[in-house]
Coordinates of C-alpha atoms in Angstrom, one line a residue:
X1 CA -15.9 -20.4 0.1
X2 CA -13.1 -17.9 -0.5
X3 CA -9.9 -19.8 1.5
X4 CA -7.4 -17.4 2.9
X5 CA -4.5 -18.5 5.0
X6 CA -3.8 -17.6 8.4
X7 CA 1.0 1.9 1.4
X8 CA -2.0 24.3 7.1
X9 CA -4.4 26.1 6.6
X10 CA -4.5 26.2 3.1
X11 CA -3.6 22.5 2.6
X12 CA -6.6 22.1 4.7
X13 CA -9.0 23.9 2.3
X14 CA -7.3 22.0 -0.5
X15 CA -7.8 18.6 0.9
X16 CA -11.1 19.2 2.5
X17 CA -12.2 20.3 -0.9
X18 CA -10.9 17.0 -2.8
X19 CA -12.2 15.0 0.4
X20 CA -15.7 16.3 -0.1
X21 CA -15.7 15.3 -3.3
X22 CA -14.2 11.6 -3.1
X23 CA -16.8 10.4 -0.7
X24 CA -19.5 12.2 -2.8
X25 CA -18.1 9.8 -5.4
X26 CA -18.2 7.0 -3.1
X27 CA -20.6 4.1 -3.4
X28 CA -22.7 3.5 0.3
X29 CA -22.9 -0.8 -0.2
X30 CA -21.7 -1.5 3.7
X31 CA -25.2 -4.0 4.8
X32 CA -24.7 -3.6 8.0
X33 CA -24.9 -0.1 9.2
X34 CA -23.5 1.2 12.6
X35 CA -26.8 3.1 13.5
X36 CA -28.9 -0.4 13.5
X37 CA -26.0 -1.5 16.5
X38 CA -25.9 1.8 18.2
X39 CA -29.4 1.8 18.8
X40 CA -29.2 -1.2 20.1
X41 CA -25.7 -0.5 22.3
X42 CA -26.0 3.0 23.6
X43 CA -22.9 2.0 26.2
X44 CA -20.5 0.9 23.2
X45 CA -16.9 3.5 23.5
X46 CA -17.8 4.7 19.4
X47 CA -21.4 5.6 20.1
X48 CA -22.5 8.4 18.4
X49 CA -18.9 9.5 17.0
X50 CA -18.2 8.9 12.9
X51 CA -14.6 7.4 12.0
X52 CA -13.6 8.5 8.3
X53 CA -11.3 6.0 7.0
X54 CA -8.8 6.4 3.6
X55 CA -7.2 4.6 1.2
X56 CA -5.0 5.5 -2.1
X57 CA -7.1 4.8 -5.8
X58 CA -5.6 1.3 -5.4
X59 CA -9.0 -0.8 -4.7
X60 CA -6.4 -3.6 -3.4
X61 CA -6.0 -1.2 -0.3
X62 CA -10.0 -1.3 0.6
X63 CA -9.7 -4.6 1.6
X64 CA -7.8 -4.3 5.1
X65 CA -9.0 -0.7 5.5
X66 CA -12.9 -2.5 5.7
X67 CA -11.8 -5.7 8.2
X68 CA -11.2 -2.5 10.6
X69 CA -13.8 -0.8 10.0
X70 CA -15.6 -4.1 10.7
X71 CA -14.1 -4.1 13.7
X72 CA -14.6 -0.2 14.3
X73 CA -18.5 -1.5 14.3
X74 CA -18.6 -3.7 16.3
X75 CA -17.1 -0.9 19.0
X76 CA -19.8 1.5 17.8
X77 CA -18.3 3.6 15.7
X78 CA -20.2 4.8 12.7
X79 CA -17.6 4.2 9.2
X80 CA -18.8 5.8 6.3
X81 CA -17.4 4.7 3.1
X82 CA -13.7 5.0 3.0
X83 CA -12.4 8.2 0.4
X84 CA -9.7 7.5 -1.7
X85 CA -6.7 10.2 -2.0
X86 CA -3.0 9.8 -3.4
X87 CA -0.3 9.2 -0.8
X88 CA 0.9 13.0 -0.6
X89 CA -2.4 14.4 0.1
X90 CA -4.2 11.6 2.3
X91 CA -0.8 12.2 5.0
X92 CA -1.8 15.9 5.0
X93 CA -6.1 15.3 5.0
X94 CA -4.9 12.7 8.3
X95 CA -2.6 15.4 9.7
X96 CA -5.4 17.9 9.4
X97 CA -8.3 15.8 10.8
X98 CA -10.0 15.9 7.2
X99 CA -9.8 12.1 7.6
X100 CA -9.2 10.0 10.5
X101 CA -7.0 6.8 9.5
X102 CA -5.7 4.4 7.3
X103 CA -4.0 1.1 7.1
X104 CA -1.5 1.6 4.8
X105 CA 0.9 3.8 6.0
X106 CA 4.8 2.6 5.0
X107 CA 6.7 3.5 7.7
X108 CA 10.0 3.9 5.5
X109 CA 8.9 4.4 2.3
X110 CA 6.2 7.9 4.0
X111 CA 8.8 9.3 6.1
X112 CA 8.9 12.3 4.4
X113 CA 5.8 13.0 3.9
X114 CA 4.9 12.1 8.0
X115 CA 7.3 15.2 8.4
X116 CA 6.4 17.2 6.4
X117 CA 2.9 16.8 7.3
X118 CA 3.4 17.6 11.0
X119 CA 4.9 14.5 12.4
X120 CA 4.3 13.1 15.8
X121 CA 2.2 16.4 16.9
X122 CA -0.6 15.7 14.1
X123 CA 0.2 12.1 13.6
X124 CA 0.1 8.6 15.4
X125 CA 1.7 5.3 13.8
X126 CA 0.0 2.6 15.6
X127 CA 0.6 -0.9 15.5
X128 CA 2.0 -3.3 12.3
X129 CA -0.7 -4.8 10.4
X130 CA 1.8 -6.6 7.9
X131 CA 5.8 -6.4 8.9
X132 CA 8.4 -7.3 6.0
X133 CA 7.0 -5.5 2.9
X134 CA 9.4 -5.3 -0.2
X135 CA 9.7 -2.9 -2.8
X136 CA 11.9 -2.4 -5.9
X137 CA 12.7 -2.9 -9.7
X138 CA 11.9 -6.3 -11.6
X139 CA 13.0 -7.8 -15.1
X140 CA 12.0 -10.5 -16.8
X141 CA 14.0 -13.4 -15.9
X142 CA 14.8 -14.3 -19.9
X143 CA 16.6 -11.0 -20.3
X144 CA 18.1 -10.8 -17.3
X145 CA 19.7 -14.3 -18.0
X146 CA 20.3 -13.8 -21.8
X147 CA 22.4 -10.6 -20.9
X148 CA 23.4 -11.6 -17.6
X149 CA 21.5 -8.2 -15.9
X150 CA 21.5 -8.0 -12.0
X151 CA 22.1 -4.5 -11.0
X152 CA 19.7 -1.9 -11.7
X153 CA 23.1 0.2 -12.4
X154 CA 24.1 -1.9 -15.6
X155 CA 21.3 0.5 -17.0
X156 CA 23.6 3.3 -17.2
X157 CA 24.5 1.4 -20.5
X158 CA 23.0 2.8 -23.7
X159 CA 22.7 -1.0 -25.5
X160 CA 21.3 -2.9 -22.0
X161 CA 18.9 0.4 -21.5
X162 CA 17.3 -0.5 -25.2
X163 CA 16.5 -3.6 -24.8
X164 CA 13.5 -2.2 -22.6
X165 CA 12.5 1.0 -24.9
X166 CA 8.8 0.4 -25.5
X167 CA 8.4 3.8 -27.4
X168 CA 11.1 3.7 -29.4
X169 CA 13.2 6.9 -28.0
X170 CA 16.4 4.7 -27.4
X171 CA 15.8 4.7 -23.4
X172 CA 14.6 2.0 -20.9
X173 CA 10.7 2.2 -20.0
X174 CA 10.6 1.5 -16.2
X175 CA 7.0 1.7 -15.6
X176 CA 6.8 4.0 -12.3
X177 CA 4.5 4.6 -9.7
X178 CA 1.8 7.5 -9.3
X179 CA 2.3 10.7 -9.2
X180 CA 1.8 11.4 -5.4
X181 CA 2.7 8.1 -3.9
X182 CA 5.7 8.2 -1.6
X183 CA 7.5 5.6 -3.8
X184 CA 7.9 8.3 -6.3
X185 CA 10.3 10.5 -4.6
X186 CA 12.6 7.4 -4.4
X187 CA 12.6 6.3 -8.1
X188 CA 13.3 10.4 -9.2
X189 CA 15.9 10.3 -6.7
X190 CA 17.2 6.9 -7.9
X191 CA 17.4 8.1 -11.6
X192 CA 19.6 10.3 -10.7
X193 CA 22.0 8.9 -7.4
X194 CA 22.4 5.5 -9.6
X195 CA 23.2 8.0 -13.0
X196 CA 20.2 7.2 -14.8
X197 CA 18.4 10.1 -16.1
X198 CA 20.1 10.0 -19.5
X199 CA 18.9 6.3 -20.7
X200 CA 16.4 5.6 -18.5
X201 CA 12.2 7.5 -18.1
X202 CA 9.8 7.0 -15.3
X203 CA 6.6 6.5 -17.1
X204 CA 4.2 7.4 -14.5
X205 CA 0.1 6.9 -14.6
X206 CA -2.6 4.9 -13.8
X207 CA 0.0 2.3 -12.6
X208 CA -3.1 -0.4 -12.7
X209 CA -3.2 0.3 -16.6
X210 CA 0.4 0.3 -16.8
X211 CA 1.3 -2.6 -15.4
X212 CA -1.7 -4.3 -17.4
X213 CA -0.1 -3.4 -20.3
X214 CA 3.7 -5.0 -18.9
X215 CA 2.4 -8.1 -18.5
X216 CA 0.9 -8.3 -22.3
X217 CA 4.5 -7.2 -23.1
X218 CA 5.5 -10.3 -20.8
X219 CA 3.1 -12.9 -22.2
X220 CA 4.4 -11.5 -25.9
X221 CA 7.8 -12.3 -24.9
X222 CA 9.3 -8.5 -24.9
X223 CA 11.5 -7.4 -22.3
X224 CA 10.0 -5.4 -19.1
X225 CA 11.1 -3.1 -16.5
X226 CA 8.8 -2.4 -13.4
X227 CA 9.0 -1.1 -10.0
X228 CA 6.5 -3.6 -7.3
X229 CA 5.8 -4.0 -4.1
X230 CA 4.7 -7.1 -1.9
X231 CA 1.8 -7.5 -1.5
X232 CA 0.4 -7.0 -4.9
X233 CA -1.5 -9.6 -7.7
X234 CA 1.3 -8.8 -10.1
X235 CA 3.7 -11.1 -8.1
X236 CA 0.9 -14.2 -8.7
X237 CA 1.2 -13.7 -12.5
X238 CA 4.4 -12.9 -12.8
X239 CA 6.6 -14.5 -9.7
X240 CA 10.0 -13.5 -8.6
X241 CA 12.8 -16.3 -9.4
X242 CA 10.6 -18.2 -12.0
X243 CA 9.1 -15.0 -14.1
X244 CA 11.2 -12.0 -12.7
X245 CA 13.9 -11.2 -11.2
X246 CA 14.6 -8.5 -8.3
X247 CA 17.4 -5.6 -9.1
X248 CA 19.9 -5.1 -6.9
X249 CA 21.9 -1.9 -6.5
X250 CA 25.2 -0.9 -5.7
X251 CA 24.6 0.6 -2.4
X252 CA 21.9 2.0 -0.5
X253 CA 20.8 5.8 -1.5
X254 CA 17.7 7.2 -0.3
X255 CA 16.2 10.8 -0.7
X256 CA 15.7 13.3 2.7
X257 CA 13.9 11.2 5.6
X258 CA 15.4 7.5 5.3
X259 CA 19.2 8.8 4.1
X260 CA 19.8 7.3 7.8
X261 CA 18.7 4.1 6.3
X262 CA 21.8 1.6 5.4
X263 CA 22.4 -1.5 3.3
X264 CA 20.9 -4.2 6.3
X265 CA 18.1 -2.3 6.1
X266 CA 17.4 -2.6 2.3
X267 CA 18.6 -5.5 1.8
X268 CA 15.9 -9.1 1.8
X269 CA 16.9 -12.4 0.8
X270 CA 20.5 -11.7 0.3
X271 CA 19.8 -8.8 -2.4
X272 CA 19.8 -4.9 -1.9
X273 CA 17.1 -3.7 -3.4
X274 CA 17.5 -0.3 -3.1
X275 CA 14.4 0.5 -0.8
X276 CA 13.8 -0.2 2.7
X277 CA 12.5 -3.1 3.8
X278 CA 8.7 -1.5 5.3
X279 CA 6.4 -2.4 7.2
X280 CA 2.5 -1.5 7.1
X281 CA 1.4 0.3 9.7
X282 CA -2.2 2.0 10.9
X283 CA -1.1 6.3 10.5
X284 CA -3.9 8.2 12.4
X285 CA -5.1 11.8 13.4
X286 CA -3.3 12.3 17.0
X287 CA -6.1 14.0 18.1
X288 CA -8.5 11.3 17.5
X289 CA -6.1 8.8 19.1
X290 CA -6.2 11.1 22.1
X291 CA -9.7 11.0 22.5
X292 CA -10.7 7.8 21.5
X293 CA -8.8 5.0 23.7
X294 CA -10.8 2.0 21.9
X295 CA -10.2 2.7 18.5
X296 CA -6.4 3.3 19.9
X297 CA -5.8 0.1 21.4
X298 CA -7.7 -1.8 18.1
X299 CA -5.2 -0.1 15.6
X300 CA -2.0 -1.1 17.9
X301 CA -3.4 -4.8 17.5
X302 CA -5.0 -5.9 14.1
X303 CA -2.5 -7.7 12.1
X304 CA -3.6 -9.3 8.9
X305 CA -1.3 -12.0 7.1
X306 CA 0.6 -11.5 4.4
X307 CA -0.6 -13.8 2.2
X308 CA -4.3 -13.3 2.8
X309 CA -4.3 -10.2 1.6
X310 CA -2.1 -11.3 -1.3
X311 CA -4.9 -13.8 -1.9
X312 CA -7.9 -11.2 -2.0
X313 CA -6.2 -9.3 -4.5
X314 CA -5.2 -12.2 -6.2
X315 CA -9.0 -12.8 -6.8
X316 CA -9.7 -9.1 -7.5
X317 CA -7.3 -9.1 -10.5
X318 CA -9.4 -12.2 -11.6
X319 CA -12.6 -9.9 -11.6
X320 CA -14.0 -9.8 -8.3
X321 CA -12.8 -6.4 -7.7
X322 CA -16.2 -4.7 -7.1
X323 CA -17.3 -3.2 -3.9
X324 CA -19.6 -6.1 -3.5
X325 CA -16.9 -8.4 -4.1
X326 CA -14.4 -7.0 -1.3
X327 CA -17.2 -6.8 1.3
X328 CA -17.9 -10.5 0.7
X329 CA -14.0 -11.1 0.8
X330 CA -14.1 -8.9 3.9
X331 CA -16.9 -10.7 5.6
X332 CA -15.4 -14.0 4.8
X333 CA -12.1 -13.5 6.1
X334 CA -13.6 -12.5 9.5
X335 CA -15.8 -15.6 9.4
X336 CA -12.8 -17.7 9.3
X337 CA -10.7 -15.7 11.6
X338 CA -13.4 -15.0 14.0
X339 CA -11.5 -15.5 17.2
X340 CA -8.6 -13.3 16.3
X341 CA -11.3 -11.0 15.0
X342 CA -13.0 -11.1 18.2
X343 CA -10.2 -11.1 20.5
X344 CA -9.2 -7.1 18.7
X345 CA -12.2 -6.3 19.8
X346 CA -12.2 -7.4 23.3
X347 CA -9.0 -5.7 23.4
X348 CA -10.1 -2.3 22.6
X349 CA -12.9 -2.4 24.9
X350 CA -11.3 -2.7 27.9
X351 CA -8.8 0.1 26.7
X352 CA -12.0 2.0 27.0
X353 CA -12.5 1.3 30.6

């Protein structure tokens, strides 16, 4: 038994084109479908209407995007596969009604993006399905304490920015997020507020492979530089205080959409880290909201621990990270929280009435 303890008009035509073509890609595995309980609950609020759901190409996001669906279900709603788009474009496909939800909006970290994508008339946030998520630049602790490195700013030296070349150009490697996730306006914007550009790159990818290929540089004893975020596998292998260390910066310096952000605000355990201490939140199509009361009230209630999510994709980066895998994760972690499970969905339904 798995134990668990208890991110216009043309932009339409864009995304709707990519849309179509992720959930083509998608694999159907959900064993239960919704048309075996609609025909079976005619009087359910979802009856009849289809609720997309998306995620980013990080499978770690599937898992909490599929416990609400679950609980979509079980209100009658039919959930198709979720798609999977980068950051940028799954705020706009939401904002257009291309796609109806998804749980992991970053309140902070997506600002701009929210407004640039229409804001509070396309857009809901709804509820906080994980509050307290952190974000920012790790080292490897030996380095740090062989050359006494704490601020993300001592970069600006050539010598301390070599010690993490990997490709042999004579500047630091920070391995960086994709290309389209909200994160990556704040590390180009870092680069240059902290006075990086000229000894320090962004490599940017698939950050799943590049972060793979950190920690063989880790377990080889080579000096790393990373951004991460909580929750994520990476901080089982290699954990904060024992393996890594946290940068801290200088002051707080954010690009347009959090620049009304200060220091308390990026700053956790005593360190600023540079980004805003987030939250997860559920962002939805307002127009969906609107007309849908049930599936309202369940995304202003499900909240899912920390560290149970932490722990699925703990086992996903051990090799259960196949659609199979998360729906038996999924299923579990209802079974064990079935009350609280349960109780979302009582919840919603009497929003309906």
């Amino acid at each position: 038994m798995i134990q668990f303890r208890t991110k216009t008009v043309a932009w339409g035509t864009i995304v709707g084109g990519l849309l179509l073509g992720a959930i083509a890609c998608q694999p159907s595995n959900t064993p239960t479908t919704q048309s075996e309980v609609s025909s079976e609950n005619t009087d359910l609020p979802g009856t009849g209407i289809t609720v997309q759901s998306v995620h980013t190409s990080l499978l770690e996001e599937r898992f909490q995007t599929q416990i609400v669906n679950k609980a979509l279900q079980k209100l009658g709603y039919e959930t198709p596969e979720p798609a999977e788009l980068e950051t940028a474009t799954m705020v706009v496909a939401i904002s257009n009604g291309d796609v109806d939800y998804t749980t992991n909006h970053w309140e902070n970290n997506q600002t701009q993006l929210y407004e640039n994508s229409g804001g509070e008339d396309n857009l809901n946030k709804l509820g906080v399905i994980v509050p307290n998520l952190l974000q920012g630049y790790q080292i490897d602790k030996k380095t740090a304490d062989k050359y006494q490195i704490t601020n993300l700013e001592q970069l600006q030296d050539p010598e301390i920015a070599k010690l993490f070349d990997s490709d042999g150009d004579g500047k630091a490697n920070l391995i960086g997020c994709n290309s389209g996730w909200a994160c990556e306006l704040t590390i180009e914007h870092h680069l240059d507020a902290y006075g990086l550009r000229d000894t320090v790159e962004n490599d940017q990818g698939q950050f799943g492979a590049l972060i793979a290929e950190t920690i063989v540089r880790y377990n080889q004893g080579e000096p790393v530089l990373f951004y991460m975020w909580t929750p994520f596998w990476v901080g089982s292998l290699l954990k904060p205080g024992e393996d890594t260390i946290w940068l801290q910066v200088s002051k707080t310096d954010l690009p347009e959409g959090q620049t009304e952000l200060t220091e308390a605000d990026t700053t956790a355990e005593g360190k600023n880290l540079g980004f805003p201490v987030d939250r997860m939140r559920i962002l939805a199509n307002k127009k969906f909201v609107d007309e849908n009361p049930a599936a309202k009230k369940l995304f202003e209630v499900v909240q899912i621990p920390i560290e149970d999510i932490s722990n699925q994709n703990n086992l996903m980066e051990q090799g259960e990270d196949q659609p199979e895998d998360i729906e038996r994760h999924v299923n579990q972690w209802i079974e064990d929280n079935q009350e609280t499970f349960d109780s979302w969905v009582e919840e919603a339904m009497a929003a309906q009435s």
